[in-house]
XYZ file of C-alpha atoms in Angstrom:
368
model
C -7.768 6.323 -5.787
C -3.503 7.142 -7.028
C -2.904 7.937 -10.763
C 0.342 7.558 -12.077
C 1.428 9.713 -14.796
C 4.542 8.849 -16.826
C 5.951 11.400 -18.637
C 7.396 11.029 -21.959
C 8.794 14.189 -22.583
C 12.375 12.483 -22.888
C 12.040 9.893 -24.653
C 13.494 9.256 -27.775
C 15.091 4.909 -27.680
C 11.874 2.508 -26.837
C 9.168 5.899 -26.562
C 6.531 3.900 -28.361
C 7.309 0.470 -26.809
C 7.132 2.712 -23.080
C 4.658 3.687 -24.170
C 2.236 0.123 -24.877
C 3.608 -0.613 -21.964
C 2.169 2.170 -19.785
C -1.660 1.351 -22.530
C -1.092 -2.113 -21.573
C -0.857 -1.645 -17.973
C -3.739 1.115 -17.280
C -1.563 4.003 -15.759
C -3.802 6.693 -15.138
C -1.743 9.724 -17.398
C 0.520 10.173 -20.852
C 2.980 13.045 -19.963
C 4.322 15.046 -23.350
C 5.322 18.026 -24.143
C 3.654 18.182 -28.201
C 0.369 17.639 -29.166
C 1.578 16.006 -31.705
C 2.470 12.876 -29.069
C -0.963 12.772 -27.642
C -2.634 11.994 -30.515
C -4.068 8.227 -31.210
C -4.200 7.813 -26.953
C -6.948 5.544 -26.261
C -10.379 7.415 -24.815
C -9.078 5.737 -21.465
C -5.640 7.238 -20.834
C -5.642 11.067 -19.939
C -3.509 13.123 -22.375
C -1.606 16.108 -20.022
C -0.085 18.350 -22.220
C 2.800 19.740 -20.117
C 5.166 22.121 -22.986
C 7.444 23.874 -20.192
C 10.907 25.865 -20.617
C 8.094 25.741 -23.707
C 5.673 28.325 -25.481
C 2.099 26.917 -25.275
C 0.869 25.951 -28.459
C -2.391 27.456 -30.051
C -3.762 24.376 -30.754
C -3.949 21.544 -27.927
C -4.691 19.380 -30.183
C -5.678 15.856 -28.326
C -4.913 17.222 -25.183
C -7.076 16.901 -21.944
C -4.982 18.543 -19.551
C -2.599 21.347 -19.411
C -0.068 21.864 -17.288
C 1.280 25.778 -17.575
C 3.961 27.206 -15.325
C 2.145 31.421 -15.156
C 5.846 32.713 -14.921
C 7.245 30.997 -18.119
C 4.262 30.959 -20.414
C 2.675 34.664 -18.469
C -0.784 33.159 -17.921
C -3.137 31.228 -15.706
C -4.970 27.815 -15.530
C -7.633 30.361 -14.440
C -7.604 32.299 -16.708
C -6.766 29.721 -19.614
C -9.728 28.309 -18.891
C -12.308 30.807 -19.944
C -11.310 30.292 -23.144
C -10.753 26.764 -22.725
C -13.654 25.837 -21.109
C -13.493 21.662 -22.236
C -9.790 21.021 -21.361
C -9.208 20.901 -17.965
C -6.261 22.982 -16.354
C -2.718 22.924 -13.567
C -0.577 25.364 -12.476
C 3.924 23.732 -12.074
C 5.647 25.182 -9.395
C 9.058 23.685 -8.859
C 9.354 24.260 -5.071
C 13.359 25.720 -4.290
C 12.004 27.880 -0.836
C 9.679 29.811 1.278
C 8.067 31.299 -1.022
C 7.832 29.375 -3.815
C 6.451 26.974 -1.156
C 4.126 29.424 -0.284
C 2.961 28.962 -4.074
C 2.225 25.348 -3.892
C 0.248 26.012 -1.225
C -1.827 28.160 -2.890
C -2.645 25.972 -5.904
C -2.600 22.961 -3.889
C -6.234 25.349 -2.518
C -7.004 26.218 -5.707
C -6.280 24.287 -9.284
C -7.683 21.157 -10.377
C -4.053 20.402 -10.847
C -1.194 20.973 -9.023
C 2.357 19.636 -10.315
C 5.074 20.238 -8.012
C 8.601 19.359 -7.951
C 10.015 19.321 -4.836
C 14.255 20.156 -4.676
C 15.228 18.834 -1.607
C 14.869 15.939 -0.414
C 13.303 15.938 2.405
C 9.265 16.288 2.267
C 8.784 18.560 4.548
C 8.238 20.261 2.480
C 5.129 17.899 0.700
C 3.585 16.989 3.989
C 3.173 21.285 5.010
C 1.769 21.065 0.604
C -0.768 17.890 2.652
C -1.711 19.459 5.171
C -2.298 22.845 3.249
C -4.528 21.420 0.524
C -6.453 18.701 3.772
C -9.906 20.381 2.261
C -8.955 21.415 -1.701
C -10.741 19.139 -4.446
C -8.252 19.560 -6.558
C -4.948 16.950 -7.243
C -1.586 17.055 -6.308
C 1.035 15.268 -9.321
C 4.613 14.743 -7.218
C 7.463 13.959 -9.678
C 9.587 11.583 -8.370
C 12.782 10.158 -9.915
C 12.619 6.494 -9.256
C 9.774 4.161 -9.284
C 11.849 4.232 -4.300
C 10.645 8.145 -4.862
C 7.569 6.893 -5.662
C 6.406 4.809 -3.303
C 7.689 7.314 -0.616
C 5.627 10.318 -1.814
C 3.170 8.280 -1.474
C 2.665 7.551 2.007
C 3.844 11.293 3.440
C 1.758 12.795 6.005
C -0.098 8.411 5.979
C -2.195 10.848 2.657
C 0.461 10.898 0.218
C 0.190 12.699 -2.560
C -2.464 12.628 -4.896
C -0.703 11.189 -7.669
C 3.480 10.535 -9.047
C 5.100 12.150 -12.642
C 8.214 9.641 -14.037
C 9.403 9.909 -16.214
C 10.519 6.001 -17.217
C 14.535 5.314 -18.408
C 13.819 1.678 -19.704
C 11.175 -0.711 -20.864
C 9.306 -2.118 -17.103
C 9.756 0.811 -15.449
C 6.296 1.965 -15.852
C 5.105 -2.102 -14.771
C 6.495 -1.238 -11.627
C 4.884 1.909 -11.380
C 1.445 0.097 -12.020
C 2.389 -2.122 -9.514
C 3.361 1.247 -6.150
C 0.512 2.351 -6.900
C -1.874 -0.532 -6.110
C -0.107 -1.624 -3.053
C -3.080 -0.907 -1.189
C -3.883 -4.144 0.116
C -7.900 -5.463 -0.859
C -9.805 -5.189 2.085
C -10.928 -9.440 3.565
C -13.970 -11.478 4.629
C -12.787 -12.401 7.747
C -15.232 -15.923 8.579
C -16.018 -16.703 12.174
C -14.651 -19.645 13.430
C -15.740 -22.234 16.104
C -12.988 -23.690 17.128
C -13.233 -27.509 18.104
C -9.941 -29.431 19.715
C -6.547 -28.540 21.397
C -3.433 -29.380 22.684
C -0.674 -28.835 23.835
C 2.572 -30.458 21.326
C 5.761 -29.822 23.629
C 8.000 -27.517 22.561
C 8.891 -26.380 19.753
C 9.752 -22.710 18.083
C 7.713 -19.901 17.887
C 8.198 -16.098 15.850
C 7.075 -12.726 17.580
C 7.451 -10.167 14.818
C 7.902 -6.667 16.198
C 6.217 -3.969 12.942
C 7.212 -1.052 12.952
C 3.879 0.392 13.911
C 1.774 1.119 16.728
C -1.666 -1.858 15.953
C -5.145 -0.795 17.165
C -6.739 -2.726 19.769
C -8.510 -4.633 17.752
C -6.105 -5.790 14.453
C -3.753 -8.127 14.427
C -2.278 -10.802 12.078
C -3.570 -13.389 10.250
C -1.299 -16.762 10.619
C -1.786 -20.485 10.549
C -0.701 -23.157 9.550
C -2.221 -24.057 6.321
C -2.825 -21.964 3.205
C -6.204 -21.807 3.346
C -6.959 -20.956 6.978
C -5.451 -18.638 9.182
C -6.290 -16.656 12.033
C -6.413 -13.408 13.799
C -4.242 -13.013 16.032
C -4.325 -10.156 17.668
C -0.952 -7.730 19.114
C 0.621 -7.166 23.112
C -1.789 -3.424 22.005
C -3.976 -5.264 25.869
C -1.988 -4.784 28.883
C -0.662 -8.393 30.339
C 0.313 -9.236 34.284
C 4.383 -8.695 34.828
C 5.289 -7.006 32.153
C 4.337 -3.791 29.867
C 2.080 -3.897 27.012
C 4.074 -3.989 23.316
C 1.581 -2.525 20.777
C 4.039 -3.253 17.458
C 4.333 -7.114 18.246
C 2.095 -10.110 17.576
C 3.426 -13.242 18.952
C 2.217 -14.905 16.038
C 3.093 -18.464 15.796
C 5.312 -21.374 15.104
C 7.811 -21.167 12.352
C 6.255 -23.329 9.929
C 2.849 -20.663 9.883
C 1.783 -18.444 7.076
C 0.649 -14.428 7.135
C 0.068 -13.182 4.037
C 2.081 -10.225 2.344
C 2.278 -8.004 0.321
C 0.581 -8.104 -3.489
C -1.930 -12.109 -2.298
C 1.650 -13.659 -1.070
C 2.223 -15.778 1.426
C 5.024 -16.395 3.497
C 6.697 -18.477 6.260
C 7.644 -16.776 9.405
C 10.629 -18.301 9.448
C 11.127 -15.520 5.818
C 9.727 -12.165 7.575
C 13.460 -9.760 8.342
C 13.648 -6.576 9.023
C 12.151 -4.579 5.929
C 9.979 -7.333 4.779
C 6.239 -6.960 3.949
C 3.464 -8.117 5.815
C -0.787 -7.126 5.684
C -2.140 -6.135 9.549
C -6.122 -7.141 9.482
C -8.397 -5.695 11.844
C -11.540 -7.020 13.283
C -13.711 -5.661 10.190
C -11.580 -6.969 7.314
C -9.648 -3.393 7.112
C -6.132 -3.793 5.672
C -2.541 -2.301 5.475
C 0.652 -3.422 4.723
C 2.738 -3.608 7.420
C 6.420 -3.114 7.164
C 8.841 -5.609 10.051
C 11.260 -4.317 12.492
C 11.897 -7.105 14.052
C 12.266 -10.799 13.660
C 11.751 -12.734 17.295
C 12.463 -16.206 17.316
C 12.982 -18.735 20.515
C 11.692 -21.513 21.234
C 9.011 -22.389 23.831
C 5.687 -24.962 24.313
C 3.965 -24.795 22.401
C -0.894 -25.167 21.138
C -2.017 -26.204 19.086
C -5.912 -25.095 17.817
C -8.066 -26.618 15.394
C -10.738 -24.546 14.013
C -14.489 -25.304 11.627
C -15.649 -22.635 9.254
C -19.167 -22.753 8.776
C -18.871 -24.924 5.314
C -16.758 -27.152 7.377
C -13.078 -26.184 5.791
C -10.291 -26.976 8.542
C -7.810 -24.955 10.289
C -5.415 -25.048 12.445
C -2.952 -23.140 14.718
C 0.182 -23.434 16.803
C 1.197 -21.303 19.185
C 2.988 -19.858 22.073
C 1.660 -22.562 24.916
C 1.658 -19.219 27.586
C -1.318 -17.533 28.319
C -0.465 -13.645 26.667
C -0.657 -15.537 23.777
C -4.034 -13.704 22.031
C -6.142 -13.811 19.103
C -8.888 -11.946 18.751
C -12.668 -13.572 18.050
C -15.849 -11.628 17.415
C -16.989 -7.875 18.437
C -13.077 -8.306 18.659
C -12.879 -10.054 22.038
C -9.355 -10.735 23.356
C -9.193 -15.180 23.738
C -6.434 -16.579 25.791
C -4.729 -19.062 23.710
C -3.998 -21.650 26.432
C -7.851 -21.070 27.369
C -10.302 -22.048 24.070
C -11.729 -24.872 24.113
C -14.454 -25.880 22.076
C -17.499 -24.071 20.685
C -15.619 -20.961 21.370
C -15.581 -18.962 18.121
C -11.647 -17.299 16.497
C -12.234 -14.222 13.633
C -10.180 -16.685 10.511
C -9.887 -15.650 6.707
C -9.913 -18.655 4.650
C -7.862 -17.974 1.062
C -9.156 -20.141 -1.954
C -5.819 -20.607 -3.651
C -2.991 -23.057 -3.176
C -0.047 -21.123 -2.610
C 3.699 -22.414 -4.466
C 6.775 -20.228 -3.537
C 3.523 -18.417 -1.514
C 2.165 -17.704 -5.075
C -1.046 -18.053 -5.230
C -1.724 -21.060 -7.950
C -4.152 -22.925 -8.816
C -3.310 -26.377 -8.710
C -4.124 -29.961 -6.129
C -2.674 -29.681 -3.136
C -3.270 -31.579 0.093
C -2.598 -30.263 3.532
C -2.359 -31.689 6.807
């Protein structure tokens, strides 16, 4: 779980509203320079005292974490922990050169909390700190200039910073930050579907979805003609005759088909474009967000696959009618679309919500 700290030290206007928004969104920490600013906050939020550029107060008030700058404050987290064993302490490091980068690595290896400010826009120094602290139990909190940078920081070296601290500019920033923190996709409960019929349905447009990542051999995207039933389409990771593998591509289906995207939405394949975020899933239901790099829509012969779930729910998928277009079955079995026959088992997902412009909605909706 990624951590989100909101820095209110320089807030004046709308301060109370922004703090209340942060509490409502259940951000993890509120960062203040004065213990008085932390008074009255509920125990559900971490109260972080960070008096950068100011002397440490004699009384830390209701703070639960205190961040110190040893160069300015003349003391270390370890020294303060001996005096105040009831509190947690962390170190602030501003990284501007090789020497301060080594300070950050040392802090990340030894401190409970390391609050890091990188002055250069490159993320390579953060990569080095993350690698240096791989075996540490401490947490790295990196200062983010805005929500966009926070999203990047969470993805550095695939692991990312354990958390970010961001100073909000206006009401709404706390909500946007929480959205980024919650961007991790939940696992899905895949089910075995039994193929009932297949039918050659003539010509139509299908979409190949090229992503900016390599798919694993047991991974693809979920695609279906209806919002309540999808089949797991595998990428072109497995060897094919006459052409090289393209492990970043899923020959996904007809352009009207749904696929899962970020924030619990669905998108038509025809809506996807460079930069779109979609959900990749493996045969165990583990998921991750991947970025679309390109969508190729071309006219091809199509085949319609009808399947049914154990509880009788019907699922349809219309694919390119070609041997090299494949779906996944139980145990990661790779099944060619043109060879599917009644009784074959494929893996699928059965959302329970209807959809309106891609958003889940509890309403009556009949799809046939």
